[in-house]
mmCIF file of C-alpha atoms in Angstrom:
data_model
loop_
_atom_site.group_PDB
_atom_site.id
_atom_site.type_symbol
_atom_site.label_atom_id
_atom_site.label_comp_id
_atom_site.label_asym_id
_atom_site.label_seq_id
_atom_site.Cartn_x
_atom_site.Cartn_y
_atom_site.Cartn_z
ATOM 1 C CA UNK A 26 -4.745 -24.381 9.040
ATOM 2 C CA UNK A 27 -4.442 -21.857 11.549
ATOM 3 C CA UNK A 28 -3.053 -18.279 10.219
ATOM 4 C CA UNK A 29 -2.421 -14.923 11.544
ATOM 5 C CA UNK A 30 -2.597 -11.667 9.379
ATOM 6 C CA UNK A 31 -0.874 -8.391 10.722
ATOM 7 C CA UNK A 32 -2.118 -5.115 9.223
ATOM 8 C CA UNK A 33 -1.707 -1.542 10.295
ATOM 9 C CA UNK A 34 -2.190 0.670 7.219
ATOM 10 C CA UNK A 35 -4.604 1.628 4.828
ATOM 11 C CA UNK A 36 -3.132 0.126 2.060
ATOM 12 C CA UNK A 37 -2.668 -3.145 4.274
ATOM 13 C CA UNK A 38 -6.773 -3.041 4.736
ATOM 14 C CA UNK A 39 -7.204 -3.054 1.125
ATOM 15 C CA UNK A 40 -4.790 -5.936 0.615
ATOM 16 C CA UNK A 41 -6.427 -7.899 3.072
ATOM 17 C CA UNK A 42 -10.121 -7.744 2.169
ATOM 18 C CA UNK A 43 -9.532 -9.302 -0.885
ATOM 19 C CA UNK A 44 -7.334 -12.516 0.478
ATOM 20 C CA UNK A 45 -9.583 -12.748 3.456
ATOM 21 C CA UNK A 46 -12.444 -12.888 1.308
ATOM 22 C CA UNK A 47 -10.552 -15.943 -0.463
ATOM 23 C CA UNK A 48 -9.667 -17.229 2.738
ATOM 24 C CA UNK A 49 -12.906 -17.990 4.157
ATOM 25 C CA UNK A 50 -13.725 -20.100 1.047
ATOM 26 C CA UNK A 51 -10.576 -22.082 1.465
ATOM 27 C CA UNK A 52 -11.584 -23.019 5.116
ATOM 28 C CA UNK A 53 -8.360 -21.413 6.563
ATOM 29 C CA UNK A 54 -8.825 -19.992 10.165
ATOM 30 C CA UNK A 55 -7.777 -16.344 9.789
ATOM 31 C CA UNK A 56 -7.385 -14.421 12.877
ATOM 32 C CA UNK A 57 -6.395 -10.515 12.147
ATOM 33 C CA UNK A 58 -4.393 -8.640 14.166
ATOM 34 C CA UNK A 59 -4.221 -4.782 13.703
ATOM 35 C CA UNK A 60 -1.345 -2.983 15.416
ATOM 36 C CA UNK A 61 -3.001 -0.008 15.489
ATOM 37 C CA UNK A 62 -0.345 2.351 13.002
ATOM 38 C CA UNK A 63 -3.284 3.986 11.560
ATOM 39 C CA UNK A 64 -5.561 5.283 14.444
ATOM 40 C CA UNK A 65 -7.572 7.572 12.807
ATOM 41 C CA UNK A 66 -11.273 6.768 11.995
ATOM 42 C CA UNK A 67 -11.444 7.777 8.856
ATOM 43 C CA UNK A 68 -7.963 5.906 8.266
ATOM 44 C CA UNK A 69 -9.017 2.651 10.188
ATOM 45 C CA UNK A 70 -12.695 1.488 11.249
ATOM 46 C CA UNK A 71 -14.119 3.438 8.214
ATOM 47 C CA UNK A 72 -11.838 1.252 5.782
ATOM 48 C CA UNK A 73 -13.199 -1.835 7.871
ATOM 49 C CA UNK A 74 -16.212 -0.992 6.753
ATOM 50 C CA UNK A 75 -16.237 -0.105 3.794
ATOM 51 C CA UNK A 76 -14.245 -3.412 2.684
ATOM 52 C CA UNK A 77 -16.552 -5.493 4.662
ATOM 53 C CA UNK A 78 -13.361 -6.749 6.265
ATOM 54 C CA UNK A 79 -14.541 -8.271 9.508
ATOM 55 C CA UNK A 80 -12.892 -6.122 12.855
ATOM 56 C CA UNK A 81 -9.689 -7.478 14.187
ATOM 57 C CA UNK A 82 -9.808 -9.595 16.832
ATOM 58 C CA UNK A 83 -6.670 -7.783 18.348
ATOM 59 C CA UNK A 84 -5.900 -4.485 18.027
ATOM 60 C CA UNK A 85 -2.615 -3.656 19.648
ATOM 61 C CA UNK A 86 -3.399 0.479 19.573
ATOM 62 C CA UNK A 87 0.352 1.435 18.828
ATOM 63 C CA UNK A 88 -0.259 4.776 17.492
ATOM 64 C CA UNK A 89 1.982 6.966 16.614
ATOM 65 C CA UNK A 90 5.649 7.423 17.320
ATOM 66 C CA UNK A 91 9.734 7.271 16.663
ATOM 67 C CA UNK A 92 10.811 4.209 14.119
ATOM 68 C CA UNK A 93 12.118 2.723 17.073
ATOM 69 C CA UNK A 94 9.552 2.908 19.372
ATOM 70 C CA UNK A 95 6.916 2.408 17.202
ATOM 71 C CA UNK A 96 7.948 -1.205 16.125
ATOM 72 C CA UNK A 97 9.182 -2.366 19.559
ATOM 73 C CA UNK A 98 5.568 -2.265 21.028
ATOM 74 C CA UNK A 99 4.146 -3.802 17.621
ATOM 75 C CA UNK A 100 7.046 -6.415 17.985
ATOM 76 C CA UNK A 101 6.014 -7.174 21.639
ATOM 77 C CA UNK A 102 2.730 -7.182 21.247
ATOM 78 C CA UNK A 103 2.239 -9.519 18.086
ATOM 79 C CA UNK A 104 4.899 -11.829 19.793
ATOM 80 C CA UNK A 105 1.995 -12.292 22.546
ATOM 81 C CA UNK A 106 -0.497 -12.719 20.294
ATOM 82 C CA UNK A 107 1.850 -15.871 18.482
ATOM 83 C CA UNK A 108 2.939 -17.305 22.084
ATOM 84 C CA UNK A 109 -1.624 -17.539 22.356
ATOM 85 C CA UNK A 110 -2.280 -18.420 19.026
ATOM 86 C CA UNK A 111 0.704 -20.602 18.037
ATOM 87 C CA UNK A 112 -1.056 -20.555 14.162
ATOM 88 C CA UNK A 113 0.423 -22.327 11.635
ATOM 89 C CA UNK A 114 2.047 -19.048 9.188
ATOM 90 C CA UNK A 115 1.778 -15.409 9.395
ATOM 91 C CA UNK A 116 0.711 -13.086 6.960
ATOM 92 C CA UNK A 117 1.917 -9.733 6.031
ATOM 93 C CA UNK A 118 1.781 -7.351 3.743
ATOM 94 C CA UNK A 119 3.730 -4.492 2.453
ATOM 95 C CA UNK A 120 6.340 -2.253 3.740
ATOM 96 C CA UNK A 121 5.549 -0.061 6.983
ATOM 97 C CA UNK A 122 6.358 -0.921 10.176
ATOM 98 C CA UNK A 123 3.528 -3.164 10.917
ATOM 99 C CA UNK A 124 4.929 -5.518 8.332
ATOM 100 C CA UNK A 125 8.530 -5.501 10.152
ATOM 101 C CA UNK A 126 7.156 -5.928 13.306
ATOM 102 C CA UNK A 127 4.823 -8.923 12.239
ATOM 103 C CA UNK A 128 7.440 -10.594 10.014
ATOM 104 C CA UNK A 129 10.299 -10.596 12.731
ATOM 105 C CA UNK A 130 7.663 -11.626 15.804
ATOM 106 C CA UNK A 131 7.019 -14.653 13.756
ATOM 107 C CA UNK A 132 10.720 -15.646 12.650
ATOM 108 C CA UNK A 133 11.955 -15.715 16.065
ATOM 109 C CA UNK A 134 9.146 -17.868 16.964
ATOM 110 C CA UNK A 135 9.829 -20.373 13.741
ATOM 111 C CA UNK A 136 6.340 -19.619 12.310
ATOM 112 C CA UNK A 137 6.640 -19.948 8.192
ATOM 113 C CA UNK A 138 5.995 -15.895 7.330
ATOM 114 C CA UNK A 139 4.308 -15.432 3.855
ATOM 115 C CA UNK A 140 4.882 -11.643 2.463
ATOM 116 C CA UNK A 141 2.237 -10.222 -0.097
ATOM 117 C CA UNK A 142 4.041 -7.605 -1.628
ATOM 118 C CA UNK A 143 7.141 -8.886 -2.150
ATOM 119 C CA UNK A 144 10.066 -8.153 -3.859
ATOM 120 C CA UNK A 145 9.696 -4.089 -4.474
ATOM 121 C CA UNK A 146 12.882 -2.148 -4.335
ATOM 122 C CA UNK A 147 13.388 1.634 -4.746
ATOM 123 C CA UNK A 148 17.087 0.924 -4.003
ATOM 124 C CA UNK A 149 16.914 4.274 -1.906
ATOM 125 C CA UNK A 150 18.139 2.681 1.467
ATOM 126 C CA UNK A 151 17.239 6.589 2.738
ATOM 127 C CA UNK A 152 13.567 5.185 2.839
ATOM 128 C CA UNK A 153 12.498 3.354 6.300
ATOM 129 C CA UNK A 154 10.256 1.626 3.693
ATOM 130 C CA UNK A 155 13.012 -0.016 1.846
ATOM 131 C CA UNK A 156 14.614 -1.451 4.997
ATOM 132 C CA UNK A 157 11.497 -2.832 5.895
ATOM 133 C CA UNK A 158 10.203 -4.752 2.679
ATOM 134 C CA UNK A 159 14.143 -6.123 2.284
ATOM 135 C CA UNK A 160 14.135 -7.232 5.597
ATOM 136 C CA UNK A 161 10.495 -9.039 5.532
ATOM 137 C CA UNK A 162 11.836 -10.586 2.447
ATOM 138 C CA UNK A 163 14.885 -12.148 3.528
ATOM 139 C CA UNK A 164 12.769 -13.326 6.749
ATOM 140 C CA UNK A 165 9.941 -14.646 4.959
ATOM 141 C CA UNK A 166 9.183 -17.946 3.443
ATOM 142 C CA UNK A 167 6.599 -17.279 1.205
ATOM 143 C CA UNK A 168 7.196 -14.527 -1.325
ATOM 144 C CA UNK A 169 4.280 -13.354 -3.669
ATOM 145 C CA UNK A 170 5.016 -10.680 -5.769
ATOM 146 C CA UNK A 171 3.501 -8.806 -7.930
ATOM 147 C CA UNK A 172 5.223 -7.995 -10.899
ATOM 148 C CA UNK A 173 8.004 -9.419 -13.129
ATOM 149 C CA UNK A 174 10.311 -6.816 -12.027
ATOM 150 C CA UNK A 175 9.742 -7.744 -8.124
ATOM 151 C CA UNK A 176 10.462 -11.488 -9.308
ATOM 152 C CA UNK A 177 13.357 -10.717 -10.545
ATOM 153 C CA UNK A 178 14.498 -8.175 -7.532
ATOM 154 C CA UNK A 179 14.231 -11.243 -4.946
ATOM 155 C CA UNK A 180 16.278 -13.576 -7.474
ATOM 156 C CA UNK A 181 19.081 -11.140 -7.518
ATOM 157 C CA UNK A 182 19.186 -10.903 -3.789
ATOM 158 C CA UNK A 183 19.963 -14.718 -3.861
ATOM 159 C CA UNK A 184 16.549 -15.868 -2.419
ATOM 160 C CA UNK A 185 15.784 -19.501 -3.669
ATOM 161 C CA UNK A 186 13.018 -19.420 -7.063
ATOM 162 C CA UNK A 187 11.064 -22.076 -5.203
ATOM 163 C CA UNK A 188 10.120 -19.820 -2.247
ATOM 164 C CA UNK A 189 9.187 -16.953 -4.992
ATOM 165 C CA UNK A 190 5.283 -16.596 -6.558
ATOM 166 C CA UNK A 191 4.407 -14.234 -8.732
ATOM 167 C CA UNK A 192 0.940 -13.637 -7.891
ATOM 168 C CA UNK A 193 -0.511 -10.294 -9.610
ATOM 169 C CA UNK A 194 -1.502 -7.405 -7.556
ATOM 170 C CA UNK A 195 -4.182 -7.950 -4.796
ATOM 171 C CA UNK A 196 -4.712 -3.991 -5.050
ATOM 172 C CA UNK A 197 -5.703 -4.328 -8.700
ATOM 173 C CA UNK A 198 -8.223 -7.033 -7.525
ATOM 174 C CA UNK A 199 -9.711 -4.621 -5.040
ATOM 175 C CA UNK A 200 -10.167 -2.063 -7.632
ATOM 176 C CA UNK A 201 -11.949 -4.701 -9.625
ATOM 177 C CA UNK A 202 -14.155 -5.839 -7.000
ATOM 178 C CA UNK A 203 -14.934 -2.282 -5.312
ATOM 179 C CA UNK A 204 -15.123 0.157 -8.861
ATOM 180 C CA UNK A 205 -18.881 -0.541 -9.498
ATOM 181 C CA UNK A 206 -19.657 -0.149 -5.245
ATOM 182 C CA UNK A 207 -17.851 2.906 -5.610
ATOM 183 C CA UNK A 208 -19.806 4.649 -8.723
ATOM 184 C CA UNK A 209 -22.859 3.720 -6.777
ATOM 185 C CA UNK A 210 -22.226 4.929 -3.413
ATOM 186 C CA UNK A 211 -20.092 7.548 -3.416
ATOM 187 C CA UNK A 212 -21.373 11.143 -4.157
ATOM 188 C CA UNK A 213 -18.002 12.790 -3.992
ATOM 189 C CA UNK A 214 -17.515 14.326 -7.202
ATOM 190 C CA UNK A 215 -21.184 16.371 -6.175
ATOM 191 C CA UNK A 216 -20.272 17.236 -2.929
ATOM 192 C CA UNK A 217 -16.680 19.158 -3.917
ATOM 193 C CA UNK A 218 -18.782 19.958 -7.572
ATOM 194 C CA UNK A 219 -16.060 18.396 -9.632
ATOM 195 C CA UNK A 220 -15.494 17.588 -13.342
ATOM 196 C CA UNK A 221 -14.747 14.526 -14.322
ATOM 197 C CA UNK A 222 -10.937 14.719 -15.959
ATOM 198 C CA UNK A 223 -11.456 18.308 -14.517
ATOM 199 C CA UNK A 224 -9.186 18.052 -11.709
ATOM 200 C CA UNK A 225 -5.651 17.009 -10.567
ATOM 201 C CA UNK A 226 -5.986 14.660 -7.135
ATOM 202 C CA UNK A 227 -3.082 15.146 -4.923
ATOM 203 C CA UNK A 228 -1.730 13.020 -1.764
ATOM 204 C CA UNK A 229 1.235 13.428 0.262
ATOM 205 C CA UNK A 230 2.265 11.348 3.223
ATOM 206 C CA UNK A 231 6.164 10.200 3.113
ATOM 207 C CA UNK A 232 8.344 11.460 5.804
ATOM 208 C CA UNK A 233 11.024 12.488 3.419
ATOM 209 C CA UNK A 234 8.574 15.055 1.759
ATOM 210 C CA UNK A 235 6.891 16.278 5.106
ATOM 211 C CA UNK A 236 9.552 16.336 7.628
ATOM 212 C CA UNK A 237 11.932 18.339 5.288
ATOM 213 C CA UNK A 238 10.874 21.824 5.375
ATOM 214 C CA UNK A 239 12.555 22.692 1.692
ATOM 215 C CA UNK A 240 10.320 19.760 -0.197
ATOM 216 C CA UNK A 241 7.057 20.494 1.641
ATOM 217 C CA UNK A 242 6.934 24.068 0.579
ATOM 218 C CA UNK A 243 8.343 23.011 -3.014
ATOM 219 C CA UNK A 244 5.235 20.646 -3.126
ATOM 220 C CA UNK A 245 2.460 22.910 -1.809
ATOM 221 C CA UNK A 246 3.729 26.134 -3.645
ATOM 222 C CA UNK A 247 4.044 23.845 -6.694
ATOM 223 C CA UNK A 248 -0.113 22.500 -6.258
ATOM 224 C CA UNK A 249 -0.725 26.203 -5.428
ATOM 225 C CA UNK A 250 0.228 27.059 -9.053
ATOM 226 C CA UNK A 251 -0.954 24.055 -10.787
ATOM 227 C CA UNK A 252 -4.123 24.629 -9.037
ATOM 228 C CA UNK A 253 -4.502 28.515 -10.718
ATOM 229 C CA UNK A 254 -5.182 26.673 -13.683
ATOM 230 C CA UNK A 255 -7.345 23.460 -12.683
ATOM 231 C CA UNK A 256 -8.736 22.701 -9.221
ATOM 232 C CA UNK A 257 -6.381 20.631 -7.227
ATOM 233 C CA UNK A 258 -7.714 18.492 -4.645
ATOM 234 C CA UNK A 259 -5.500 17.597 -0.967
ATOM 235 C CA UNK A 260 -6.557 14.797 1.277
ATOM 236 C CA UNK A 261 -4.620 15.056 3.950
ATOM 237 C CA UNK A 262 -3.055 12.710 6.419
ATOM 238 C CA UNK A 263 -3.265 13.412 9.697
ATOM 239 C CA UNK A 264 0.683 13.647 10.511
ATOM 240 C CA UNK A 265 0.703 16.139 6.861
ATOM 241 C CA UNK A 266 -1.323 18.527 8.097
ATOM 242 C CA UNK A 267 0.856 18.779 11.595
ATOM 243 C CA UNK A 268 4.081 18.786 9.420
ATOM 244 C CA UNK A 269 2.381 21.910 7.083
ATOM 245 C CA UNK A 270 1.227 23.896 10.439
ATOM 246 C CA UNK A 271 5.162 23.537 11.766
ATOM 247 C CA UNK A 272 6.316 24.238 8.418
ATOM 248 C CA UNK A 273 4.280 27.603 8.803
ATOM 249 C CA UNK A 274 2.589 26.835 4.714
ATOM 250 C CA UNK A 275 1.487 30.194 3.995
ATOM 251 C CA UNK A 276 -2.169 30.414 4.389
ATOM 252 C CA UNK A 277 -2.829 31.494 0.524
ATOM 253 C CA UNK A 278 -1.288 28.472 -0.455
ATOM 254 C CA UNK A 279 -3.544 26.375 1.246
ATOM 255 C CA UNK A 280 -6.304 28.601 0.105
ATOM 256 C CA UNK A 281 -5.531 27.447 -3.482
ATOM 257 C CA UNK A 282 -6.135 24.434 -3.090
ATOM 258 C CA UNK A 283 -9.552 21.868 -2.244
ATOM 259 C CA UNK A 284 -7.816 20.390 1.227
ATOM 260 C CA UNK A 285 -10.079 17.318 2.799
ATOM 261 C CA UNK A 286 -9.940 15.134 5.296
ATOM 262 C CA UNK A 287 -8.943 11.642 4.807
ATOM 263 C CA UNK A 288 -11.272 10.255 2.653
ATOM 264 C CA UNK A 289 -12.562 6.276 2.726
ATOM 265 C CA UNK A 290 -11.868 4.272 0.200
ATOM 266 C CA UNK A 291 -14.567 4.237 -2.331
ATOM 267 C CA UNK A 292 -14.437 8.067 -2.087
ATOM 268 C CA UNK A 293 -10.779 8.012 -2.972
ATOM 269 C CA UNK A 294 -11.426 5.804 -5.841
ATOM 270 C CA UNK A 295 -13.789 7.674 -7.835
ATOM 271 C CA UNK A 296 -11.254 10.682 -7.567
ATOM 272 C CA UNK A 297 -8.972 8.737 -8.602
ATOM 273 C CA UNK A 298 -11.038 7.299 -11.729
ATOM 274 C CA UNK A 299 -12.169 10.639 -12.845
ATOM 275 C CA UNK A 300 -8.831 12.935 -12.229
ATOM 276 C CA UNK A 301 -7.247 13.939 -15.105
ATOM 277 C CA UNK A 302 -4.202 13.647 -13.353
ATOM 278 C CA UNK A 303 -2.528 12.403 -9.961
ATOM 279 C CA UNK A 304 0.109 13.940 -7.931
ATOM 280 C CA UNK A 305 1.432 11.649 -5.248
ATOM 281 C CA UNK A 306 4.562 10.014 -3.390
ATOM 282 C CA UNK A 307 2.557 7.113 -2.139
ATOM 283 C CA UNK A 308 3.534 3.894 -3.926
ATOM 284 C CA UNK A 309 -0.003 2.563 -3.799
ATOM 285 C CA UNK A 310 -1.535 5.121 -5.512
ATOM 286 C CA UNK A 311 0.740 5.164 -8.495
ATOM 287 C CA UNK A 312 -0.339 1.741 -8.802
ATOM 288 C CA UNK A 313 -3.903 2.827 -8.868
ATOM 289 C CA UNK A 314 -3.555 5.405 -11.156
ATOM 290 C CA UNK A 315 -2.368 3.055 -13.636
ATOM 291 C CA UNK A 316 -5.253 0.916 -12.738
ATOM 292 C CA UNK A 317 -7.720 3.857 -13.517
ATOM 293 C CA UNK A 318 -6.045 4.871 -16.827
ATOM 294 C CA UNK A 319 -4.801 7.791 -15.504
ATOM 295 C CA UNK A 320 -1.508 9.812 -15.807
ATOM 296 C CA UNK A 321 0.569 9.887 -12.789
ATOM 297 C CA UNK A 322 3.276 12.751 -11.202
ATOM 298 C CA UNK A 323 5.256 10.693 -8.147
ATOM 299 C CA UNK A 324 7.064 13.347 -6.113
ATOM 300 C CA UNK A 325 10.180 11.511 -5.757
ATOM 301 C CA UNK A 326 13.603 10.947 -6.686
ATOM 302 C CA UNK A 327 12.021 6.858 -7.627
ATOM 303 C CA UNK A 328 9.764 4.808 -7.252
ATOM 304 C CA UNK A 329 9.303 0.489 -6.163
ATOM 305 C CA UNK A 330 6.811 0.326 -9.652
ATOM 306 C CA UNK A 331 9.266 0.554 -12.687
ATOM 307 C CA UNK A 332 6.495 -0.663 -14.600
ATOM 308 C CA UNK A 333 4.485 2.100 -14.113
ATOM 309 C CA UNK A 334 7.149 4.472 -15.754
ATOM 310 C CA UNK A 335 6.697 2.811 -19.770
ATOM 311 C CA UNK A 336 4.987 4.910 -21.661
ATOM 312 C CA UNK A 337 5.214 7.990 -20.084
ATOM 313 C CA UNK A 338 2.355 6.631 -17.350
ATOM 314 C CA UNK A 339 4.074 8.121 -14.524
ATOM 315 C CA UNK A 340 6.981 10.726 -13.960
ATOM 316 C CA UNK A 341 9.409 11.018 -11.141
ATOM 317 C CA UNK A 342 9.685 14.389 -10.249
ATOM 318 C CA UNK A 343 11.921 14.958 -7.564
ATOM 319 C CA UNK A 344 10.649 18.300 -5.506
ATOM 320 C CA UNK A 345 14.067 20.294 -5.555
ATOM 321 C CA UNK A 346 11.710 23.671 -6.416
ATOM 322 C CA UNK A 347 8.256 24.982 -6.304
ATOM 323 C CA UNK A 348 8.911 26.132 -9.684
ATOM 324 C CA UNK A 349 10.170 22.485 -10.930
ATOM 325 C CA UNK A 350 7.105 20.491 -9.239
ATOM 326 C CA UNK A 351 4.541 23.457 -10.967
ATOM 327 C CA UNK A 352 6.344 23.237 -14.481
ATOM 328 C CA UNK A 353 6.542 19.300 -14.912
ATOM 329 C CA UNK A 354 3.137 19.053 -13.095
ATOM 330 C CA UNK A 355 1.353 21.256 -15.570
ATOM 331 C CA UNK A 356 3.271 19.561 -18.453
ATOM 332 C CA UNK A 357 2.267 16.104 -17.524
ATOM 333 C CA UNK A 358 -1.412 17.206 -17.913
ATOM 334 C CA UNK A 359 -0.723 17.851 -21.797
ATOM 335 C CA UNK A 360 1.008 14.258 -22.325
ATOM 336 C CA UNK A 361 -1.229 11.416 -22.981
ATOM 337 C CA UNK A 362 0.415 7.890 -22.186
ATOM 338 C CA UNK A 363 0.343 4.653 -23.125
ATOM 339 C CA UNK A 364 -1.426 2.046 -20.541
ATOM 340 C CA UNK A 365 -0.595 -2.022 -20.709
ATOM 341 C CA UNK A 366 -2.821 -4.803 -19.634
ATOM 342 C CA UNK A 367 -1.730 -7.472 -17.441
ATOM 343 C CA UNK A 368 0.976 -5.373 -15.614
ATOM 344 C CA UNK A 369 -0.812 -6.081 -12.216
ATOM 345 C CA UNK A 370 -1.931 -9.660 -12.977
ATOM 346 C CA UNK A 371 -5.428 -10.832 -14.102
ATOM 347 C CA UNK A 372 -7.801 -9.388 -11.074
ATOM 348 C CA UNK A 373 -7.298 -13.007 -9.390
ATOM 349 C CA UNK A 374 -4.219 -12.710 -7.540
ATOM 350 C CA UNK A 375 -6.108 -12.802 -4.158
ATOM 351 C CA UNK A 376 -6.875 -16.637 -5.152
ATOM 352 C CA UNK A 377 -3.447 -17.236 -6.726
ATOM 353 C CA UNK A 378 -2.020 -16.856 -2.966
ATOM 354 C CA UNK A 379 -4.780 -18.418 -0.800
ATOM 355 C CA UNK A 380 -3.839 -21.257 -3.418
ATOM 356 C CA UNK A 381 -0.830 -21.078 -2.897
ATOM 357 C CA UNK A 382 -0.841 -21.082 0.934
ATOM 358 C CA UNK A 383 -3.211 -23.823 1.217
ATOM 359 C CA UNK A 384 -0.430 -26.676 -0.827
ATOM 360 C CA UNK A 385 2.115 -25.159 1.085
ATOM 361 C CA UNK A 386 0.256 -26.504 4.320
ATOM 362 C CA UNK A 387 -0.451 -30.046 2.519
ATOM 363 C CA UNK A 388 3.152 -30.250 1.952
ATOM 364 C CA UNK A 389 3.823 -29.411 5.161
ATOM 365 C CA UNK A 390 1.901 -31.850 6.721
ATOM 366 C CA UNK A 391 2.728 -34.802 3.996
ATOM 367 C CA UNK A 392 6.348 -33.853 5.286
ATOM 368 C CA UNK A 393 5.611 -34.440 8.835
ATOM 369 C CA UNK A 394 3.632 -37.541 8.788
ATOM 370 C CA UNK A 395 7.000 -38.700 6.592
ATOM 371 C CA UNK A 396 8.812 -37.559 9.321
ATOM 372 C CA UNK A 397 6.721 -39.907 11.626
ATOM 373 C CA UNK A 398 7.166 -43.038 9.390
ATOM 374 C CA UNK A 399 3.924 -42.720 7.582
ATOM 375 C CA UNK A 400 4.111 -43.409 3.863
ATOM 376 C CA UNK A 401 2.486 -40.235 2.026
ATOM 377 C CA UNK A 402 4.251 -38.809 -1.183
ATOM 378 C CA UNK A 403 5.162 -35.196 -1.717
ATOM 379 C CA UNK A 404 3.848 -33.900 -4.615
ATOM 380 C CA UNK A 405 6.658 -31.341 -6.363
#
């Protein structure tokens, strides 16, 4: 079996070590195309890596850019790479732009599309997120998700059970596999002489947080306080720290806090292990709080992972103030929640879907040679 895999974001990287790992031991031909979304080293080859994911043998260097443009010259170029390739499915993961582009180059070609990912729904159709990960779903036919909720998300929208898998989280395999690399590499903590569950982590990356003027300052005037009381540490995202210079952040604000570059991923998760707290609006990193057992603060209005809401693990807080994001911050540090096992799956969903994939392409085959007269049965 011949199958592509379109990536483009950090979080895609992640995802994909773990099921290419899986992949090699099935003996499915992977070939990995990276569209080039995320450009920056520290936000691309460094992940490579680190992850031991092999380099991709395309990389379509897309950069940055409109909505628009942006997925145009992903679709264009992954329909190239299908038209040389013709593989036998397409993989994608997600919801950015790379996972549009990827899903919609192979259903106009009639490749079989499998999504990893599936089925997450903030039901905020404001989000360029949410339009992708509906659309990839109702393209795709393969749907692993990762939750009950997301199971029950795609049934509601009317796509057929049979096309549905609920296959755990491949992020909380990652975590798995990567924790113990991570406590024995990374010397983070040292370097930026941090206390364990002495510090509140902080990312911030969505568009409608950065590119509105009124949230941005209501977010980095609300870390500015938090961060009078306990230190308050900033990667930042290359297209964040444009969005804070046009936003003219006042320079004591940023003063307040411990501001980094972006950091690689075994860095980022031994801050994340060890913060007492996280303040985010990335969906991933909710998730990985939760992983790590620790309390999360999602600057939004909602959030794809209702899960991660029982038991007071996470908060939506939606930044209307600086005064609102500082208060319900600060409070959240004084909570203590309650964390479930088995939310995510079992640590094996990377398996679970390389299974999964690999019957799909018996079938497949057992169909055609039916097809062609031969006398094979089709297992249910």
């Amino acid at each position: 079996m011949k199958l592509v895999t379109v990536v483009g974001a950090r979080p895609q990287f992640i995802k994909a070590a773990m099921v290419s790992r899986a992949l090699m031991r099935s003996g499915v031909t992977e070939t990995l195309v990276h569209t080039g979304q995320h450009y920056d080293f520290k936000m691309s080859e460094l992940f490579f890596a680190e992850l031991n994911l092999a380099c991709p043998e395309y990389n379509l260097g897309v950069g940055s850019g409109s909505h628009g443009r942006q997925t145009s010259r992903m679709l264009e170029g992954i329909e190239a790479v299908l038209l040389d390739l013709r593989p036998d499915m397409v993989m994608t993961y997600g919801d950015t732009n790379s996972t549009l582009a990827g899903t919609l180059a192979a259903a106009k070609l009639h490749i079989p599309v499998c999504h990893v990912e599936a089925g997450l729904r903030s039901f905020n159709r404001q989000m360029p997120e949410e339009i992708n990960r509906v659309l990839a779903d109702h393209m795709a036919d393969l749907l692993f998700a990762p939750t009950a909720i997301a199971v029950q998300n795609l049934e509601r929208e009317g796509i057929p059970r049979e096309r549905i898998v609920r296959s755990g989280d491949v992020m909380y395999d990652a975590m798995l596999h990567f924790a113990e690399k991570a406590e024995a590499v990374s010397r983070v903590l040292e370097q930026l002489k941090l206390q364990r569950r002495g510090y509140v982590l902080a990312t911030l990356h969505r568009s409608e947080n950065t590119d509105a003027p009124g949230r941005l300052h209501a977010i980095m005037g609300g870390l500015a306080e938090v961060a009078q009381q306990i230190p308050v540490v900033l990667p930042l995202h290359p297209r964040t720290r444009k969005e804070i210079l046009r936003a003219q952040i006042p320079r004591v604000v940023m003063e307040r806090l411990v501001v980094l570059e972006p950091l690689g991923y075994l860095d980022m998760i031994m801050l994340e292990k060890h913060a007492r707290l996280i303040a985010t609006d990335s969906g991933g990193i909710q998730k990985e709080a939760y992983f790590h057992g620790v309390p999360c603060v999602t600057l939004r209005g909602e959030t794809e992972w209702l899960e991660s809401l029982e038991g007071g693990c996470n908060q939506l807080v939606f930044p209307a103030s600086q005064e609102i994001v500082a208060a319900r911050t600060l409070e959240a540090l004084e909570q203590r929640p309650v964390f479930r096992s088995g939310v995510y799956g079992d640590g094996a969903s990377a398996q679970s879907i390389v299974n999964t994939v690999a019957c799909w392409d018996l079938k497949t085959q057992d169909m055609k040679r039916l097809r062609a007269g031969s006398s094979v049965t089709v297992s249910s």
